[in-house]
Tab-separated table of C-alpha atoms in Angstrom:
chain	number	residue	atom	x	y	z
A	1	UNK	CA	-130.863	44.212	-101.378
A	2	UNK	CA	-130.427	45.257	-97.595
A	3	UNK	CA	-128.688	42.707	-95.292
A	4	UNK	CA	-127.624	43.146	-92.124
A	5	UNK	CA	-124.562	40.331	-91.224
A	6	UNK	CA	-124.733	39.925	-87.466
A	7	UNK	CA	-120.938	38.302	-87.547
A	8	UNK	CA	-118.298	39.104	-89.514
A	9	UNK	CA	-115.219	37.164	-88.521
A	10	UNK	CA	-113.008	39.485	-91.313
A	11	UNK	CA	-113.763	42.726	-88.620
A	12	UNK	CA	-110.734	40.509	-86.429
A	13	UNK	CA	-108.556	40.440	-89.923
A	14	UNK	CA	-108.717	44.512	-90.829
A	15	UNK	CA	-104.983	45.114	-89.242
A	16	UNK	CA	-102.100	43.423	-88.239
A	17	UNK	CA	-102.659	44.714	-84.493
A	18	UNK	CA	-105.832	43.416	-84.445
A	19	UNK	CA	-104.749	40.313	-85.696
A	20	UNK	CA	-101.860	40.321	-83.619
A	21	UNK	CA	-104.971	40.435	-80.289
A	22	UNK	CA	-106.613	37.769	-82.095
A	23	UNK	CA	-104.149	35.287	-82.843
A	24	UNK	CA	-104.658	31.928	-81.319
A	25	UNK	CA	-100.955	30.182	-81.230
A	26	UNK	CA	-97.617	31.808	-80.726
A	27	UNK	CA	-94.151	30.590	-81.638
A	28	UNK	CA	-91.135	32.183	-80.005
A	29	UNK	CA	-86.863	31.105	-79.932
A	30	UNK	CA	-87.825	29.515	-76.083
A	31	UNK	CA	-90.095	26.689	-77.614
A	32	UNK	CA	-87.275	25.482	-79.834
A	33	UNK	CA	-84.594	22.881	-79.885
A	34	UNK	CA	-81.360	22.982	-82.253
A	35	UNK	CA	-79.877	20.176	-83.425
A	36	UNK	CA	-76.179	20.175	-84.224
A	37	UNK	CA	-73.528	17.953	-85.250
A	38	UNK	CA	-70.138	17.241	-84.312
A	39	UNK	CA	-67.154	15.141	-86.232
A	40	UNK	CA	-63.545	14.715	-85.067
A	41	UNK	CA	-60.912	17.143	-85.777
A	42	UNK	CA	-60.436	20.684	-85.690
A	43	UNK	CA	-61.353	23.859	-88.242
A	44	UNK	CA	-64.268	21.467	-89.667
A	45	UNK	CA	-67.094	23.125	-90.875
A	46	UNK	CA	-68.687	20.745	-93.621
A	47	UNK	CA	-72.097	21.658	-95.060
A	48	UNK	CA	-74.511	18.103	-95.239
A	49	UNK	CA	-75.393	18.397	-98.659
A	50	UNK	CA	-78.655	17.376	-98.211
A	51	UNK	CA	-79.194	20.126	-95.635
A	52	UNK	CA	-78.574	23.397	-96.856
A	53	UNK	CA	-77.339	25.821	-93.961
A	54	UNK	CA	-76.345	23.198	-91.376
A	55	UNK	CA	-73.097	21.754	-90.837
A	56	UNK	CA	-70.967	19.127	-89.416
A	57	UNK	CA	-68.414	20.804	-86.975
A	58	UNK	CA	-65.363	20.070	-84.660
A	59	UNK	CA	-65.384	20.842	-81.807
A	60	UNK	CA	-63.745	24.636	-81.789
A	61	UNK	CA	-65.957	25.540	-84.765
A	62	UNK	CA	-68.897	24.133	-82.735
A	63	UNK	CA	-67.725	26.322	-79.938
A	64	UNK	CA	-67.318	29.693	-82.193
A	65	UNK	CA	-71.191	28.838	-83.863
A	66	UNK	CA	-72.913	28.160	-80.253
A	67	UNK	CA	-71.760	31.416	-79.288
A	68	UNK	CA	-73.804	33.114	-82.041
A	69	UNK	CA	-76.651	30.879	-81.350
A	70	UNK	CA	-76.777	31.489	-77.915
A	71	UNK	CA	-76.289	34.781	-78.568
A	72	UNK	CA	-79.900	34.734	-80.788
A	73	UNK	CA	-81.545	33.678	-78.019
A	74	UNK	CA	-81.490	29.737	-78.555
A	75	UNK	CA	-81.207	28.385	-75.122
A	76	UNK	CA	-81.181	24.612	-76.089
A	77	UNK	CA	-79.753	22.198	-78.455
A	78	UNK	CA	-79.099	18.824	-79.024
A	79	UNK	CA	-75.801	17.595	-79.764
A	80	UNK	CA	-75.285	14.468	-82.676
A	81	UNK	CA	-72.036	12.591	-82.904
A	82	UNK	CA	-70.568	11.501	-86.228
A	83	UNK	CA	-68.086	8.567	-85.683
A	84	UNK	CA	-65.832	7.296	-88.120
A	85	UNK	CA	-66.486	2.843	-88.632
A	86	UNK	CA	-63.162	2.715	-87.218
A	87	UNK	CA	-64.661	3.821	-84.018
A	88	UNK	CA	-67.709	1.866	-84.360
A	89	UNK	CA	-68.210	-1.850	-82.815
A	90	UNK	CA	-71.099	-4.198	-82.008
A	91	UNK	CA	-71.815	-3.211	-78.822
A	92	UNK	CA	-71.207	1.328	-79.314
A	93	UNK	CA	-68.284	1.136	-76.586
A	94	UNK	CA	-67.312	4.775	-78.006
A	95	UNK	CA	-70.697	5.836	-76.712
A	96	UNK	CA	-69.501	5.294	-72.780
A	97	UNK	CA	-65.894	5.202	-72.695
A	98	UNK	CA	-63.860	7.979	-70.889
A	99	UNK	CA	-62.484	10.465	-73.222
A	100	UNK	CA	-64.470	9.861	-76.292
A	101	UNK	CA	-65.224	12.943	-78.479
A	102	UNK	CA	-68.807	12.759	-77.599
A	103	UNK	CA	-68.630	13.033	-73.952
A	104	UNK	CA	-65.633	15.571	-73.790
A	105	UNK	CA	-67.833	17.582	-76.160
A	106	UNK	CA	-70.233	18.172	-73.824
A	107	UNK	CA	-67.902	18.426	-70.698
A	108	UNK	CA	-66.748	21.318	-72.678
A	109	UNK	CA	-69.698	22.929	-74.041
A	110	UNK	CA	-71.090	22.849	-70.349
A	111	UNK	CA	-68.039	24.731	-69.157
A	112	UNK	CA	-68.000	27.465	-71.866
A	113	UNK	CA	-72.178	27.681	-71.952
A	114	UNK	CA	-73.604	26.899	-68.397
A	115	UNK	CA	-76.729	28.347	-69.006
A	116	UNK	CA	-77.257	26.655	-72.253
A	117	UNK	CA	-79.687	23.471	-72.063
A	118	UNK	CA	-77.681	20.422	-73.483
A	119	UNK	CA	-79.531	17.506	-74.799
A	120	UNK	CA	-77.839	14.538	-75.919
A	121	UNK	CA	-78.817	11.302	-78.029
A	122	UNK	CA	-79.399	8.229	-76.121
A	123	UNK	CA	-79.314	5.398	-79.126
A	124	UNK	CA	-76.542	2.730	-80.428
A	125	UNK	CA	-77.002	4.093	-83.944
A	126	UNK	CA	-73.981	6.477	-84.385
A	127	UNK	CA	-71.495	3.908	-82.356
A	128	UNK	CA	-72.640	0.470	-84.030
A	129	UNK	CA	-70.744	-0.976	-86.679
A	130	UNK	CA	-74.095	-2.448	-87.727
A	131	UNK	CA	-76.071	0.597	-87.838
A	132	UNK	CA	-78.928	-0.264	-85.504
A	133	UNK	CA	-80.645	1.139	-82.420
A	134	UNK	CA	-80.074	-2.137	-80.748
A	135	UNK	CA	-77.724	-4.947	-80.437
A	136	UNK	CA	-77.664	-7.430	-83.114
A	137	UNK	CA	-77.504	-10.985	-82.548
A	138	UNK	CA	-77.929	-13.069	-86.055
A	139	UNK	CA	-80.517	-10.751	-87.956
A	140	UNK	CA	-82.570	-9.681	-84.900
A	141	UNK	CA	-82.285	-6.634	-82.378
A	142	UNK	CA	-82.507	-7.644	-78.680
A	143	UNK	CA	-84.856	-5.626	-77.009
A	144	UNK	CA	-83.201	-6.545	-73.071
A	145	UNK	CA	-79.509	-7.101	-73.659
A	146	UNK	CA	-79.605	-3.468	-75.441
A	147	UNK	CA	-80.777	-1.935	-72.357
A	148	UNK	CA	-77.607	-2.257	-70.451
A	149	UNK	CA	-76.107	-0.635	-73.123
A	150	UNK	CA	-78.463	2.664	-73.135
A	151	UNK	CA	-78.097	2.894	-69.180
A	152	UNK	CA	-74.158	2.867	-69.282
A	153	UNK	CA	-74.533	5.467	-72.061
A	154	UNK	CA	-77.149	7.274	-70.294
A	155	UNK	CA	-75.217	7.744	-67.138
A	156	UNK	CA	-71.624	8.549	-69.233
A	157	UNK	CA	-73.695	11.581	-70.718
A	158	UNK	CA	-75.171	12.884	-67.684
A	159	UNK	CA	-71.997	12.879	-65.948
A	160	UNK	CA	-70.596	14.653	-68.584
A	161	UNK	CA	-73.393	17.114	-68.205
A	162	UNK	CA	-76.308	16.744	-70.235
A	163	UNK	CA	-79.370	18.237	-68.619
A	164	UNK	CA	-82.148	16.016	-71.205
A	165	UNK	CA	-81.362	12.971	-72.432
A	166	UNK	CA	-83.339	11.665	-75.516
A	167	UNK	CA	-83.431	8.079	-75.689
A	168	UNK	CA	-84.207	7.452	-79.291
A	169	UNK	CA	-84.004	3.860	-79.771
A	170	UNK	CA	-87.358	2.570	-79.196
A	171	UNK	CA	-86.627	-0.476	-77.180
A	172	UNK	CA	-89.404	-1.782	-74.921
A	173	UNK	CA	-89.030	-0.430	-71.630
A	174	UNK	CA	-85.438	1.959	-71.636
A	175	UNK	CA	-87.207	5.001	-70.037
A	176	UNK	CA	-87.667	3.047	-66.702
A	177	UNK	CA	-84.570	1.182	-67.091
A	178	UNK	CA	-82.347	4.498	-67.705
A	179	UNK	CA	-84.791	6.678	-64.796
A	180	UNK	CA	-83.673	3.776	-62.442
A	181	UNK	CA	-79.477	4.067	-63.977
A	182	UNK	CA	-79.586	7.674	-63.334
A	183	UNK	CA	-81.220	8.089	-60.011
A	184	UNK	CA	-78.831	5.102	-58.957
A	185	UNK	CA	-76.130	7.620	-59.868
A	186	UNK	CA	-76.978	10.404	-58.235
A	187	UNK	CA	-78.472	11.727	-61.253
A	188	UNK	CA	-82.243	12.802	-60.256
A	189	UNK	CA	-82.226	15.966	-61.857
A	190	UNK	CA	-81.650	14.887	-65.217
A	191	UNK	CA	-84.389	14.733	-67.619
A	192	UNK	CA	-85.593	12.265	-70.015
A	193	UNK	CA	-86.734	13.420	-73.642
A	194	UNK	CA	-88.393	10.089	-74.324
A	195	UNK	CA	-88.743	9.708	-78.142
A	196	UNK	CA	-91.828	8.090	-77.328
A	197	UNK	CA	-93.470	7.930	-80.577
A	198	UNK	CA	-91.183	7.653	-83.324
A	199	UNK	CA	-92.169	6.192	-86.689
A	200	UNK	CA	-90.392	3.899	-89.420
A	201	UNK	CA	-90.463	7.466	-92.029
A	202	UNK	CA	-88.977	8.273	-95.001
A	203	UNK	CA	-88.231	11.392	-93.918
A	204	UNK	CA	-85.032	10.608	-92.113
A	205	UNK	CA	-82.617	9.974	-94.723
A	206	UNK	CA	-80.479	13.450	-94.984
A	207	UNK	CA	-79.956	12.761	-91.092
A	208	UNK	CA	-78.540	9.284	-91.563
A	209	UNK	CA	-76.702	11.488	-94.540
A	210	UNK	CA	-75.297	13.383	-91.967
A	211	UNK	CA	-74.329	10.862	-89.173
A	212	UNK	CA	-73.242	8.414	-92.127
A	213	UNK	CA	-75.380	6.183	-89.750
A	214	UNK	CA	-77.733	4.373	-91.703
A	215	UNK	CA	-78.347	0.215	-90.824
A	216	UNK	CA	-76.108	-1.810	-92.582
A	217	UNK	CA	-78.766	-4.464	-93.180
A	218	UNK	CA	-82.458	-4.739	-93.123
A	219	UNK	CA	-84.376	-1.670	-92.148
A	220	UNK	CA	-86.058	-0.457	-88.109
A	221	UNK	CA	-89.832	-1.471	-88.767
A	222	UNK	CA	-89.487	-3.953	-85.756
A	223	UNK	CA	-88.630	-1.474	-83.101
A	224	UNK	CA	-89.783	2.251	-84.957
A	225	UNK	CA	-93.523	2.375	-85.124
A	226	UNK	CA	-95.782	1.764	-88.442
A	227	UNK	CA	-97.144	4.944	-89.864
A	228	UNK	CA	-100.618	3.674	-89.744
A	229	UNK	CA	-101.046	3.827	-86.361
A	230	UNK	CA	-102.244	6.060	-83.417
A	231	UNK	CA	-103.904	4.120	-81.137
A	232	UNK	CA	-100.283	2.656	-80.435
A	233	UNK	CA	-99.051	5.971	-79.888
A	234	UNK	CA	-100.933	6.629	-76.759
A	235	UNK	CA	-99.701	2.743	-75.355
A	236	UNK	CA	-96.201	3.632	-76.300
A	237	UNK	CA	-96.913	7.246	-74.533
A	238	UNK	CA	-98.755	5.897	-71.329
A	239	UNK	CA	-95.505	3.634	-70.852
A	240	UNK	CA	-93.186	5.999	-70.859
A	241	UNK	CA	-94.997	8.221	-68.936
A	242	UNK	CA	-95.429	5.428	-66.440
A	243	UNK	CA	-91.804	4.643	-66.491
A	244	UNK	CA	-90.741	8.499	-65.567
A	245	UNK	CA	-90.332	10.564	-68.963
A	246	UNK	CA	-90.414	13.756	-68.077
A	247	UNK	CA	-90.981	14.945	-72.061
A	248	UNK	CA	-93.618	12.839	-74.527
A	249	UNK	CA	-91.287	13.485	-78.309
A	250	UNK	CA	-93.379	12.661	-81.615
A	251	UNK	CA	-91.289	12.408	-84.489
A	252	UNK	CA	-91.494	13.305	-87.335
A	253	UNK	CA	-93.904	16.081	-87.068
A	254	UNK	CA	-95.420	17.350	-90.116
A	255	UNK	CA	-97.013	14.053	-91.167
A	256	UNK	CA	-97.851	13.097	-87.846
A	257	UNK	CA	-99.900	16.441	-86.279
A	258	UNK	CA	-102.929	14.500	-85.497
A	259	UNK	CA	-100.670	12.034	-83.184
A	260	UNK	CA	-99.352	15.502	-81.776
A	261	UNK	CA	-102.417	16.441	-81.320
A	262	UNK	CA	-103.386	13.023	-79.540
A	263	UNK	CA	-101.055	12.981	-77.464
A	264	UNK	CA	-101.923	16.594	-76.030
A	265	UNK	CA	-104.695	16.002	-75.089
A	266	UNK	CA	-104.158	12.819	-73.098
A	267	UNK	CA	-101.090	13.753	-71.560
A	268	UNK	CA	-100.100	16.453	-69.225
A	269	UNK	CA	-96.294	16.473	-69.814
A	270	UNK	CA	-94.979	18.869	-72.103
A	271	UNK	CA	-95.445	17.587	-75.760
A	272	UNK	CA	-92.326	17.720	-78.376
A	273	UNK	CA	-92.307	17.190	-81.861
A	274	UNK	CA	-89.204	16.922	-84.533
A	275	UNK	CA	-89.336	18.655	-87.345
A	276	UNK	CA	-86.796	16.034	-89.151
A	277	UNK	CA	-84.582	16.256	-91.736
A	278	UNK	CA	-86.117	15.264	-94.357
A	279	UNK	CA	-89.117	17.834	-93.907
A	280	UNK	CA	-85.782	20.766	-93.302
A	281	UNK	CA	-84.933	19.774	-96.787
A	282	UNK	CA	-88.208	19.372	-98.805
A	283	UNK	CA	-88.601	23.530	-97.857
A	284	UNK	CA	-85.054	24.455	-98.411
A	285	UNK	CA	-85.234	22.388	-101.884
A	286	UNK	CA	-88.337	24.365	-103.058
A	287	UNK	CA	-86.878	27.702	-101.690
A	288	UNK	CA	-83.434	27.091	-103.455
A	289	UNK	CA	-85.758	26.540	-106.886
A	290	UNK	CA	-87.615	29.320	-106.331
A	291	UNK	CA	-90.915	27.317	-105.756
A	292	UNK	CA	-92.259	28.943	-102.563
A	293	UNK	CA	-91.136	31.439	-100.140
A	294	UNK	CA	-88.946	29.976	-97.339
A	295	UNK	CA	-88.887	31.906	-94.565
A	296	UNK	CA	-93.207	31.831	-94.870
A	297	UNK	CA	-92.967	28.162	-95.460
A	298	UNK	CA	-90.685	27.881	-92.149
A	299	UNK	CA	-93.131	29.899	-90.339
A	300	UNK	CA	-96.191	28.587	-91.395
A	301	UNK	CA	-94.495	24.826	-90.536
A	302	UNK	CA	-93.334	25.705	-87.332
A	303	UNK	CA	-97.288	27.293	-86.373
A	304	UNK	CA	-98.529	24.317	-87.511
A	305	UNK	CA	-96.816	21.943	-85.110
A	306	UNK	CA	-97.297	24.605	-82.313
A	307	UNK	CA	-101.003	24.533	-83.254
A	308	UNK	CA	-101.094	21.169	-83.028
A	309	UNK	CA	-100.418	20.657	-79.398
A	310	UNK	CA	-96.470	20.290	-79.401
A	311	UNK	CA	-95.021	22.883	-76.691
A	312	UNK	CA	-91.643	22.039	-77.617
A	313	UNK	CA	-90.238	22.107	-81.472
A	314	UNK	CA	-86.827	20.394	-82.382
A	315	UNK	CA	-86.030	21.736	-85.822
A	316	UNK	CA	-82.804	22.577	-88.168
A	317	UNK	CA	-85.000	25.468	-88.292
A	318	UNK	CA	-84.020	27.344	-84.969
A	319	UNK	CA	-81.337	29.395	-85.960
A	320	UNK	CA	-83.466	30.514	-89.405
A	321	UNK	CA	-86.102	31.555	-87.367
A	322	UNK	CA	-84.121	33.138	-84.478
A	323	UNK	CA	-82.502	35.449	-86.537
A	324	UNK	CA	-85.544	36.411	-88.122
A	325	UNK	CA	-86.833	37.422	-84.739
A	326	UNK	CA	-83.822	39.547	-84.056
């Protein structure tokens, strides 16, 4: 039998040029973010075991491994502290004081990498000796008293020159309330990341693994948002939007695309997504069993969250995929 098929969508699949014209999404090193870590000390280069490939450093090993990043072609990352408890109080002093590792870090990564784009974590987490985003007062996190807190730290890490800050915390109303610490400052150039939609996931236990920084009580499902929801995505979005974000960050990523993809299309600010932990080590698991190809189970991840509306990828990823691309 004779049939004449007017389309034939495989004529756009015959080569890889021609599906190189045809492809829809692209991925390249400038749409990612690297997270790293940093501990005290010096010659510390300590694998998270939960993370295969990424590492806790000091500062001078951080120094010697941002040199090879940077020279891949990552041009921003965003900096983690891991504090001992001795360091750690109710109310994160370490995370404003002069002098603290955190802050020097960065005065010092600015100065040796000018060009490099420094974000920084904006959250009580890593400093609290109980392990929350927010102050605790007798079981419960205070929403306004934690806000002075985030401004002082805000302001500490911009002076020590962070370009982004990423306030991850989730309090009511801290992107308006840092916007208005920073510009008091002097400090109207400096962006804010907002993690503006960040759930209560499983997925981000070989991060607290690495920041040994999980809560000592209870769990965040009163300030991190319920996985069942969406519509409260675009009210958490809209406020910090309203209150001078200058990023929109959905995290995690790979179970939340269609809230990626929500907030895309409602918003005009650049969209960012992170590619968490927990999702890094679900592919490098199955790769280190032999299970599925990793590097095509990176890629195909990362085009996925592109696809889905993020322009901006943080992922334990980057340096996988930049040197693939070299």
């Amino acid at each position: 039998m004779s049939y004449s098929i007017p389309r034939r969508p495989r004529r756009n699949r015959q080569s890889s040029a021609i599906r190189a014209l045809a492809q829809e999404t692209t991925l390249s090193v400038n749409d990612l973010i690297y997270p790293m870590f940093i501990v005290e000390g010096s010659g510390v280069r300590s694998e998270v075991k939960s993370m295969p490939g990424i590492y806790r450093h000091s500062l001078d090993t951080l120094l010697e491994e941002l040199k090879e990043v940077t020279d891949l072609g990552i041009k921003c990352i965003d900096l983690f502290p891991n504090y001992s408890e001795d360091k750690k109080d109710k109310y994160a002093t370490e995370s404003y004081r002069e002098g603290t590792l955190y802050l020097d870090a960065l005065k010092t990564i600015k100065d040796k990498f000018p060009d490099l784009a420094l974000m920084t974590d904006v959250a009580m987490d890593p400093y609290s000796s109980d392990g929350h985003d927010g102050l605790v007062e007798n079981g419960k996190i205070l929403n306004d008293e934690t806000l002075d807190i985030l401004a002082k730290m805000a302001v500490a890490q911009a002076r020590a020159g962070a370009d982004i800050l990423g306030p991850s915390d989730m309090m009511d109303g801290r992107v308006g309330f840092i916007r208005e610490a920073l510009d008091a400052e002097g400090f109207t150039d400096v962006s804010i990341m907002s993690y503006s939609v960040k759930y209560a996931s499983a997925f981000y236990g070989p991060f607290r693994d690495a920041l040994d920084s999980a809560p000592r009580f209870g769990d965040k499902k009163t300030y991190q948002m319920n996985p069942a929801n969406v519509r409260e995505a675009l009210i958490e979005a809209e406020l910090d939007y309203q209150e001078g974000a200058d990023f929109l960050m959905v995290k995690p990523a790979l179970a939340y695309l269609d809230v990626i993809k929500t907030l895309n299309q409602n918003f005009d600010l650049p969209i960012a997504a992170y590619n968490v932990s927990g999702e890094y080590a679900m592919i490098k698991a199955a790769a280190q069993n032999g299970w599925l190809d990793g590097d095509r189970a990176m890629l195909e991840t990362l085009m996925s969250i592109r696809r889905a509306g993020a322009k901006i990828i943080l992922t334990y990823f980057a340096k996988e995929f930049a040197l693939l691309q070299a």
